[in-house]
Tab-separated table of C-alpha atoms and ligand atoms in Angstrom:
chain	number	residue	atom	x	y	z
A	117	UNK	CA	36.896	-135.436	-62.964
A	118	UNK	CA	33.726	-133.530	-61.648
A	119	UNK	CA	30.615	-135.361	-61.739
A	120	UNK	CA	28.391	-134.360	-63.926
A	121	UNK	CA	24.720	-132.150	-64.069
A	122	UNK	CA	21.893	-133.008	-66.059
A	123	UNK	CA	19.307	-131.595	-67.270
A	124	UNK	CA	14.915	-131.755	-66.406
A	125	UNK	CA	14.929	-133.052	-69.644
A	126	UNK	CA	17.617	-136.065	-69.581
A	127	UNK	CA	16.608	-137.003	-65.557
A	128	UNK	CA	12.808	-137.907	-66.632
A	129	UNK	CA	14.930	-139.784	-69.622
A	130	UNK	CA	17.317	-141.667	-67.106
A	131	UNK	CA	14.300	-141.565	-64.635
A	132	UNK	CA	12.289	-143.117	-67.175
A	133	UNK	CA	8.688	-140.532	-66.000
A	134	UNK	CA	7.407	-138.087	-67.819
A	135	UNK	CA	9.554	-134.112	-67.089
A	136	UNK	CA	5.915	-133.231	-65.295
A	137	UNK	CA	6.088	-135.842	-63.086
A	138	UNK	CA	8.931	-134.503	-60.667
A	139	UNK	CA	7.893	-133.008	-57.730
A	140	UNK	CA	7.746	-129.433	-58.461
A	141	UNK	CA	9.879	-129.114	-54.852
A	142	UNK	CA	11.809	-130.864	-56.522
A	143	UNK	CA	12.695	-129.027	-59.706
A	144	UNK	CA	15.880	-127.766	-60.148
A	145	UNK	CA	17.798	-126.070	-62.849
A	146	UNK	CA	20.446	-129.552	-62.850
A	147	UNK	CA	20.363	-132.267	-61.333
A	148	UNK	CA	23.816	-133.485	-59.534
A	149	UNK	CA	24.221	-137.307	-60.032
A	150	UNK	CA	23.139	-137.325	-55.820
A	151	UNK	CA	19.761	-135.758	-56.317
A	152	UNK	CA	18.620	-137.985	-59.192
A	153	UNK	CA	19.821	-140.908	-56.884
A	154	UNK	CA	17.011	-139.332	-54.389
A	155	UNK	CA	14.345	-138.150	-56.909
A	156	UNK	CA	13.996	-142.078	-58.186
A	157	UNK	CA	13.492	-143.422	-54.681
A	158	UNK	CA	10.965	-140.973	-54.110
A	159	UNK	CA	9.599	-141.616	-57.218
A	160	UNK	CA	10.731	-145.525	-57.253
A	161	UNK	CA	11.679	-144.989	-60.181
A	162	UNK	CA	14.115	-147.987	-60.385
A	163	UNK	CA	14.519	-150.053	-63.657
A	164	UNK	CA	13.617	-153.483	-64.716
A	165	UNK	CA	15.162	-156.703	-62.718
A	166	UNK	CA	18.121	-158.516	-64.407
A	167	UNK	CA	19.988	-160.203	-61.723
A	168	UNK	CA	22.887	-160.147	-61.312
A	169	UNK	CA	25.029	-160.121	-64.268
A	170	UNK	CA	28.441	-160.142	-64.806
A	171	UNK	CA	29.905	-159.209	-67.665
A	172	UNK	CA	33.276	-160.003	-69.475
A	173	UNK	CA	34.159	-157.564	-72.393
A	174	UNK	CA	37.121	-158.983	-74.443
A	175	UNK	CA	38.284	-159.218	-77.407
A	176	UNK	CA	41.930	-161.127	-78.458
A	177	UNK	CA	42.667	-158.214	-81.121
A	178	UNK	CA	43.982	-155.562	-79.400
A	179	UNK	CA	42.462	-151.664	-80.354
A	180	UNK	CA	38.568	-153.390	-81.089
A	181	UNK	CA	36.994	-150.700	-78.304
A	182	UNK	CA	36.995	-152.956	-75.323
A	183	UNK	CA	37.568	-150.539	-73.281
A	184	UNK	CA	35.474	-147.210	-74.890
A	185	UNK	CA	32.098	-149.863	-74.930
A	186	UNK	CA	32.657	-151.519	-71.724
A	187	UNK	CA	32.868	-148.387	-70.115
A	188	UNK	CA	30.160	-146.466	-71.238
A	189	UNK	CA	28.276	-149.275	-71.094
A	190	UNK	CA	28.459	-149.442	-67.883
A	191	UNK	CA	28.018	-145.716	-67.333
A	192	UNK	CA	24.582	-144.943	-68.576
A	193	UNK	CA	23.270	-148.394	-67.120
A	194	UNK	CA	24.053	-146.554	-63.807
A	195	UNK	CA	22.533	-143.610	-65.378
A	196	UNK	CA	19.708	-146.116	-66.162
A	197	UNK	CA	19.983	-147.233	-61.933
A	198	UNK	CA	21.252	-150.408	-62.098
A	199	UNK	CA	23.652	-150.677	-59.331
A	200	UNK	CA	27.340	-151.044	-61.814
A	201	UNK	CA	30.841	-152.328	-60.399
A	202	UNK	CA	33.005	-151.896	-63.717
A	203	UNK	CA	36.141	-153.688	-63.440
A	204	UNK	CA	39.528	-152.729	-64.872
A	205	UNK	CA	41.464	-155.863	-65.850
A	206	UNK	CA	44.064	-154.906	-67.706
A	207	UNK	CA	47.236	-152.788	-66.385
A	208	UNK	CA	46.866	-149.791	-69.173
A	209	UNK	CA	44.605	-148.409	-66.774
A	210	UNK	CA	41.983	-147.042	-68.712
A	211	UNK	CA	38.415	-148.396	-68.040
A	212	UNK	CA	39.857	-147.023	-64.476
A	213	UNK	CA	41.188	-142.940	-67.347
A	214	UNK	CA	37.788	-143.397	-69.174
A	215	UNK	CA	36.152	-142.249	-65.326
A	216	UNK	CA	38.786	-139.514	-65.150
A	217	UNK	CA	40.697	-141.557	-62.509
A	218	UNK	CA	45.009	-142.672	-63.003
A	219	UNK	CA	45.817	-146.310	-62.190
A	220	UNK	CA	48.775	-145.188	-60.481
A	221	UNK	CA	47.141	-143.268	-57.797
A	222	UNK	CA	45.319	-145.852	-56.379
A	223	UNK	CA	47.335	-148.330	-53.921
A	224	UNK	CA	45.550	-151.343	-54.622
A	225	UNK	CA	44.226	-153.642	-57.374
A	226	UNK	CA	43.315	-156.488	-58.080
A	227	UNK	CA	46.038	-158.164	-58.093
A	228	UNK	CA	45.990	-157.548	-54.240
A	229	UNK	CA	42.339	-159.791	-54.102
A	230	UNK	CA	43.291	-162.998	-56.362
A	231	UNK	CA	46.624	-163.434	-55.395
A	232	UNK	CA	47.552	-162.004	-52.088
A	233	UNK	CA	43.885	-162.051	-50.681
A	234	UNK	CA	42.595	-159.365	-50.520
A	235	UNK	CA	38.597	-159.322	-49.836
A	236	UNK	CA	37.523	-158.052	-53.153
A	237	UNK	CA	35.432	-155.128	-51.322
A	238	UNK	CA	38.611	-153.209	-49.340
A	239	UNK	CA	40.184	-152.500	-53.949
A	240	UNK	CA	36.197	-151.468	-54.767
A	241	UNK	CA	36.692	-147.504	-55.353
A	242	UNK	CA	33.762	-145.046	-55.329
A	243	UNK	CA	32.781	-143.438	-58.829
A	244	UNK	CA	30.771	-139.942	-59.031
A	245	UNK	CA	27.566	-141.971	-59.774
A	246	UNK	CA	26.139	-142.794	-56.328
A	247	UNK	CA	25.728	-146.697	-58.355
A	248	UNK	CA	28.940	-146.673	-60.048
A	249	UNK	CA	31.946	-148.265	-58.189
A	250	UNK	CA	34.992	-149.286	-59.879
A	251	UNK	CA	38.109	-152.247	-59.182
A	252	UNK	CA	41.063	-149.717	-60.681
A	253	UNK	CA	43.836	-151.115	-62.435
A	254	UNK	CA	47.664	-150.149	-62.677
A	255	UNK	CA	51.024	-151.537	-64.198
A	256	UNK	CA	51.798	-153.368	-61.619
A	257	UNK	CA	48.284	-155.891	-63.231
A	258	UNK	CA	50.776	-157.158	-65.655
A	259	UNK	CA	52.541	-159.654	-62.906
A	260	UNK	CA	49.025	-161.181	-62.346
A	261	UNK	CA	49.705	-164.201	-64.955
A	262	UNK	CA	52.955	-164.593	-63.605
A	263	UNK	CA	51.659	-164.677	-60.621
A	264	UNK	CA	49.479	-166.499	-61.021
A	265	UNK	CA	50.028	-169.294	-62.717
A	266	UNK	CA	51.614	-171.676	-59.615
A	267	UNK	CA	48.024	-171.840	-57.440
A	268	UNK	CA	46.111	-174.383	-56.634
A	269	UNK	CA	42.552	-173.291	-58.796
A	270	UNK	CA	44.134	-170.328	-59.915
A	271	UNK	CA	41.288	-169.774	-63.082
A	272	UNK	CA	38.901	-169.480	-60.290
A	273	UNK	CA	40.146	-167.388	-58.083
A	274	UNK	CA	38.368	-163.560	-59.751
A	275	UNK	CA	35.334	-165.947	-59.590
A	276	UNK	CA	35.231	-167.025	-55.954
A	277	UNK	CA	36.319	-163.539	-55.330
A	278	UNK	CA	33.674	-162.347	-56.179
A	279	UNK	CA	31.214	-164.137	-54.506
A	280	UNK	CA	30.896	-161.404	-50.783
A	281	UNK	CA	30.124	-158.482	-53.530
A	282	UNK	CA	27.955	-159.946	-56.570
A	283	UNK	CA	24.620	-159.563	-53.812
A	284	UNK	CA	25.167	-155.960	-54.072
A	285	UNK	CA	25.859	-155.358	-57.749
A	286	UNK	CA	22.764	-155.330	-60.606
A	287	UNK	CA	25.403	-155.723	-63.560
A	288	UNK	CA	29.316	-156.456	-63.210
A	289	UNK	CA	31.833	-155.209	-66.133
A	290	UNK	CA	34.449	-155.973	-66.286
A	291	UNK	CA	37.394	-154.571	-69.283
A	292	UNK	CA	39.858	-157.455	-70.141
A	293	UNK	CA	43.515	-156.734	-71.509
A	294	UNK	CA	44.491	-157.609	-75.502
A	295	UNK	CA	45.939	-161.048	-74.235
A	296	UNK	CA	45.297	-164.139	-74.008
A	297	UNK	CA	46.276	-165.736	-70.172
A	298	UNK	CA	45.323	-167.369	-66.911
A	299	UNK	CA	43.469	-163.260	-66.328
A	300	UNK	CA	41.332	-162.970	-69.083
A	301	UNK	CA	40.245	-167.232	-67.528
A	302	UNK	CA	39.844	-166.092	-64.874
A	303	UNK	CA	37.579	-163.593	-66.198
A	304	UNK	CA	35.866	-165.790	-68.580
A	305	UNK	CA	35.164	-167.943	-65.698
A	306	UNK	CA	33.149	-165.205	-63.542
A	307	UNK	CA	31.478	-164.068	-66.520
A	308	UNK	CA	27.847	-164.953	-67.684
A	309	UNK	CA	28.240	-163.248	-70.280
A	310	UNK	CA	30.516	-162.510	-73.057
A	311	UNK	CA	31.053	-159.449	-75.123
A	312	UNK	CA	33.095	-158.759	-78.452
A	313	UNK	CA	33.443	-155.561	-80.118
A	314	UNK	CA	35.183	-156.400	-83.033
A	315	UNK	CA	36.621	-153.610	-86.094
A	316	UNK	CA	34.433	-154.561	-89.557
A	317	UNK	CA	37.505	-155.529	-91.345
A	318	UNK	CA	39.103	-158.665	-92.377
A	319	UNK	CA	41.811	-159.433	-89.401
A	320	UNK	CA	38.737	-159.370	-86.977
A	321	UNK	CA	37.883	-162.553	-87.835
A	322	UNK	CA	41.455	-164.457	-86.870
A	323	UNK	CA	40.820	-163.517	-83.665
A	324	UNK	CA	37.303	-163.648	-83.598
A	325	UNK	CA	38.172	-167.553	-84.224
A	326	UNK	CA	40.257	-168.599	-81.730
A	327	UNK	CA	37.939	-166.751	-79.064
A	328	UNK	CA	35.193	-168.574	-80.224
A	329	UNK	CA	37.107	-172.314	-79.936
A	330	UNK	CA	38.330	-171.327	-75.932
A	331	UNK	CA	34.611	-170.660	-74.593
A	332	UNK	CA	33.752	-174.392	-76.470
A	333	UNK	CA	37.106	-175.473	-74.781
A	334	UNK	CA	36.065	-173.572	-71.610
A	335	UNK	CA	32.407	-175.435	-71.844
A	336	UNK	CA	33.916	-178.772	-72.536
A	337	UNK	CA	37.663	-179.008	-70.164
A	338	UNK	CA	36.177	-176.235	-67.717
A	339	UNK	CA	31.968	-177.060	-67.446
A	340	UNK	CA	31.459	-172.958	-67.867
A	341	UNK	CA	28.767	-171.935	-69.988
A	342	UNK	CA	28.352	-168.001	-70.852
A	343	UNK	CA	24.390	-167.480	-71.221
A	344	UNK	CA	24.494	-164.768	-74.082
A	345	UNK	CA	27.752	-164.451	-76.775
A	346	UNK	CA	26.919	-160.680	-77.978
A	347	UNK	CA	29.718	-158.901	-80.714
A	348	UNK	CA	29.910	-155.395	-81.344
A	349	UNK	CA	30.988	-154.355	-84.631
A	350	UNK	CA	32.432	-151.146	-83.190
A	351	UNK	CA	34.148	-147.593	-85.193
A	352	UNK	CA	32.286	-148.310	-88.116
A	353	UNK	CA	31.898	-146.038	-91.405
A	354	UNK	CA	29.194	-147.342	-94.347
A	355	UNK	CA	31.718	-144.898	-96.546
A	356	UNK	CA	34.352	-148.296	-96.569
A	357	UNK	CA	33.208	-150.860	-98.661
A	358	UNK	CA	35.437	-153.246	-96.413
A	359	UNK	CA	33.590	-152.674	-93.574
A	360	UNK	CA	30.394	-153.501	-95.468
A	361	UNK	CA	32.320	-156.248	-96.437
A	362	UNK	CA	33.358	-157.635	-93.238
A	363	UNK	CA	30.157	-156.879	-91.524
A	364	UNK	CA	27.629	-159.137	-94.560
A	365	UNK	CA	30.414	-161.821	-93.731
A	366	UNK	CA	29.724	-161.391	-89.672
A	367	UNK	CA	26.363	-161.726	-90.494
A	368	UNK	CA	26.870	-164.783	-93.153
A	369	UNK	CA	29.582	-166.534	-90.125
A	370	UNK	CA	28.398	-165.533	-86.835
A	371	UNK	CA	24.497	-164.274	-87.334
A	372	UNK	CA	23.620	-165.325	-83.836
A	373	UNK	CA	26.150	-164.001	-81.886
A	374	UNK	CA	25.989	-160.636	-84.119
A	375	UNK	CA	24.337	-157.304	-82.273
A	376	UNK	CA	21.943	-156.072	-84.780
A	377	UNK	CA	22.759	-152.469	-82.987
A	378	UNK	CA	26.349	-151.133	-83.931
A	379	UNK	CA	28.531	-148.593	-82.563
A	380	UNK	CA	29.354	-145.467	-85.137
A	381	UNK	CA	33.135	-144.721	-86.131
A	382	UNK	CA	33.169	-141.374	-83.504
A	383	UNK	CA	35.465	-138.641	-83.412
A	384	UNK	CA	33.737	-136.971	-80.231
A	385	UNK	CA	33.479	-141.302	-79.054
A	386	UNK	CA	37.590	-141.067	-78.978
A	387	UNK	CA	37.755	-137.732	-77.466
A	388	UNK	CA	35.960	-137.410	-74.555
A	389	UNK	CA	38.302	-141.236	-73.805
A	390	UNK	CA	40.927	-139.087	-74.192
A	391	UNK	CA	39.767	-136.671	-71.750
A	392	UNK	CA	38.460	-139.452	-68.866
A	393	UNK	CA	34.611	-138.848	-70.336
A	394	UNK	CA	32.382	-141.059	-70.438
A	395	UNK	CA	30.705	-140.180	-73.628
A	396	UNK	CA	27.650	-139.736	-72.417
A	397	UNK	CA	28.809	-136.484	-70.516
A	398	UNK	CA	31.104	-135.192	-73.022
A	399	UNK	CA	28.036	-135.768	-76.056
A	400	UNK	CA	25.567	-137.441	-74.697
A	401	UNK	CA	23.410	-136.554	-78.014
A	402	UNK	CA	26.877	-137.313	-80.419
A	403	UNK	CA	26.332	-141.269	-82.815
A	404	UNK	CA	28.788	-142.769	-80.214
A	405	UNK	CA	26.658	-142.053	-77.020
A	406	UNK	CA	23.183	-142.961	-79.496
A	407	UNK	CA	25.142	-145.830	-80.912
A	408	UNK	CA	25.727	-147.701	-76.837
A	409	UNK	CA	21.552	-146.752	-75.971
A	410	UNK	CA	20.193	-149.027	-78.543
A	411	UNK	CA	22.836	-151.176	-77.997
A	412	UNK	CA	21.055	-151.327	-74.700
A	413	UNK	CA	18.147	-150.713	-75.467
A	414	UNK	CA	18.334	-154.262	-77.875
A	415	UNK	CA	20.141	-156.177	-75.285
A	416	UNK	CA	18.250	-155.021	-72.293
A	417	UNK	CA	14.799	-156.987	-72.149
A	418	UNK	CA	16.023	-160.031	-73.501
A	419	UNK	CA	18.224	-159.839	-69.918
A	420	UNK	CA	15.310	-159.015	-68.092
A	421	UNK	CA	13.610	-162.379	-69.309
A	422	UNK	CA	16.091	-163.901	-68.815
A	423	UNK	CA	15.893	-163.103	-65.505
A	424	UNK	CA	12.316	-163.105	-65.224
A	425	UNK	CA	11.920	-166.928	-66.624
A	426	UNK	CA	15.799	-167.905	-63.804
A	427	UNK	CA	13.217	-167.073	-60.758
A	428	UNK	CA	10.265	-168.190	-61.820
A	429	UNK	CA	12.172	-171.510	-62.586
A	430	UNK	CA	13.654	-170.948	-59.113
A	431	UNK	CA	10.054	-170.426	-57.441
A	432	UNK	CA	8.520	-173.868	-59.601
A	433	UNK	CA	11.843	-176.091	-58.134
A	434	UNK	CA	11.505	-174.783	-54.491
A	435	UNK	CA	7.135	-174.836	-54.435
B	708	ATP	N1	33.196	-146.304	-82.088
B	708	ATP	C1	34.116	-145.158	-81.968
B	708	ATP	N2	34.697	-144.187	-82.793
B	708	ATP	C2	35.732	-143.779	-83.034
B	708	ATP	N3	37.514	-144.450	-81.720
B	708	ATP	C3	36.783	-145.588	-81.353
B	708	ATP	C4	35.082	-145.914	-81.480
B	708	ATP	N4	35.782	-146.785	-80.363
B	708	ATP	C5	37.100	-146.421	-79.523
B	708	ATP	N5	37.515	-145.796	-80.513
B	708	ATP	C6	39.042	-145.579	-80.277
B	708	ATP	O1	39.781	-146.576	-80.515
B	708	ATP	C7	40.425	-146.458	-80.213
B	708	ATP	C8	40.912	-147.971	-79.492
B	708	ATP	O2	39.590	-147.814	-78.016
B	708	ATP	P1	39.630	-149.044	-77.657
B	708	ATP	O3	40.908	-147.963	-75.909
B	708	ATP	O4	38.773	-149.140	-76.508
B	708	ATP	O5	40.391	-150.417	-77.417
B	708	ATP	P2	40.513	-151.606	-76.980
B	708	ATP	O6	39.925	-152.804	-77.325
B	708	ATP	O7	40.424	-151.308	-75.175
B	708	ATP	O8	42.089	-151.564	-76.690
B	708	ATP	P3	42.767	-152.251	-76.053
B	708	ATP	O9	43.081	-153.568	-77.285
B	708	ATP	O10	44.449	-151.177	-76.480
B	708	ATP	O11	42.585	-152.093	-74.636
B	708	ATP	C9	40.395	-145.396	-79.185
B	708	ATP	O12	41.950	-144.424	-79.093
B	708	ATP	C10	39.303	-145.448	-79.045
B	708	ATP	O13	39.049	-143.933	-78.752
B	709	MG	MG1	41.412	-151.318	-74.168
């Protein structure tokens, strides 16, 4: 994918400044991601700190929007100025494709890190945004569960591998495959926050129950507590009576986890993924882009508040 270009209005919005604040000698018809990064540095227009979050998009059920949501979320956070690493955990390589790359073109994946002890930094790739990196995936990743099976400390491989690089990123986003195995267990153990994309249908309920049981057993058996769990309703179509009923059932059963922002069904969103372009590039005015932005607007203040509270606690303990 070619690097996108942006209008001054978009740039001002991404930097959180008014268009007039862009210095006259830096004004252009179209801005590249590098131009924007330079401006961000000049204006010191960095977003509020969120600490170092590791966020997993997971649902054992297939086709609920894990990849569409995780890739557009990661992309938009990078556009807003966060340093982001997107890790494609799925041997289908769809997250890699959504960024405009073919997984098969990459020699190394996370398999090399988890199984062959390649340092994680060696498999990180640069995207077309200067502050968005990714780890690609391809079919070779399909053997990872089997390869991990006989290993000691097999649940902690990913968490340990991330230690060398996590300080470089504000947010690490994982796109999980729709399966229930050691790789996803590694991802859960590496994550602070869990995003569960669900479709508003009753079949999704079954998968949710299993997922919440797994999360609970992680807490009990492996002593790993997630900071946040967000259920995100995706591909919602309010004209379907069943979808409205399913949403009400989610509100009844999971009120504390359900995000108030819903991602509506959006053809342009689906089209963008199939073309290997993030929806914010393909059509930043689409319902899909607007809804992901609304989700970010809902979540970011909570992450900023959590980071501030953790810092305060750290300072108090140090003092
Ligand atoms: N909000 C939406 N509106 C319309 N289509 C969508 C939306 N979200 C996802 N889709 C489409 O639904 C299909 C499944 O989405 P996606 O690949 O993101 O799901 P997934 O959970 O990652 O699937 P898998 O379990 O195979 O990894 C894709 O064709 C995608 O383009
Ligand atoms: Mg997927």
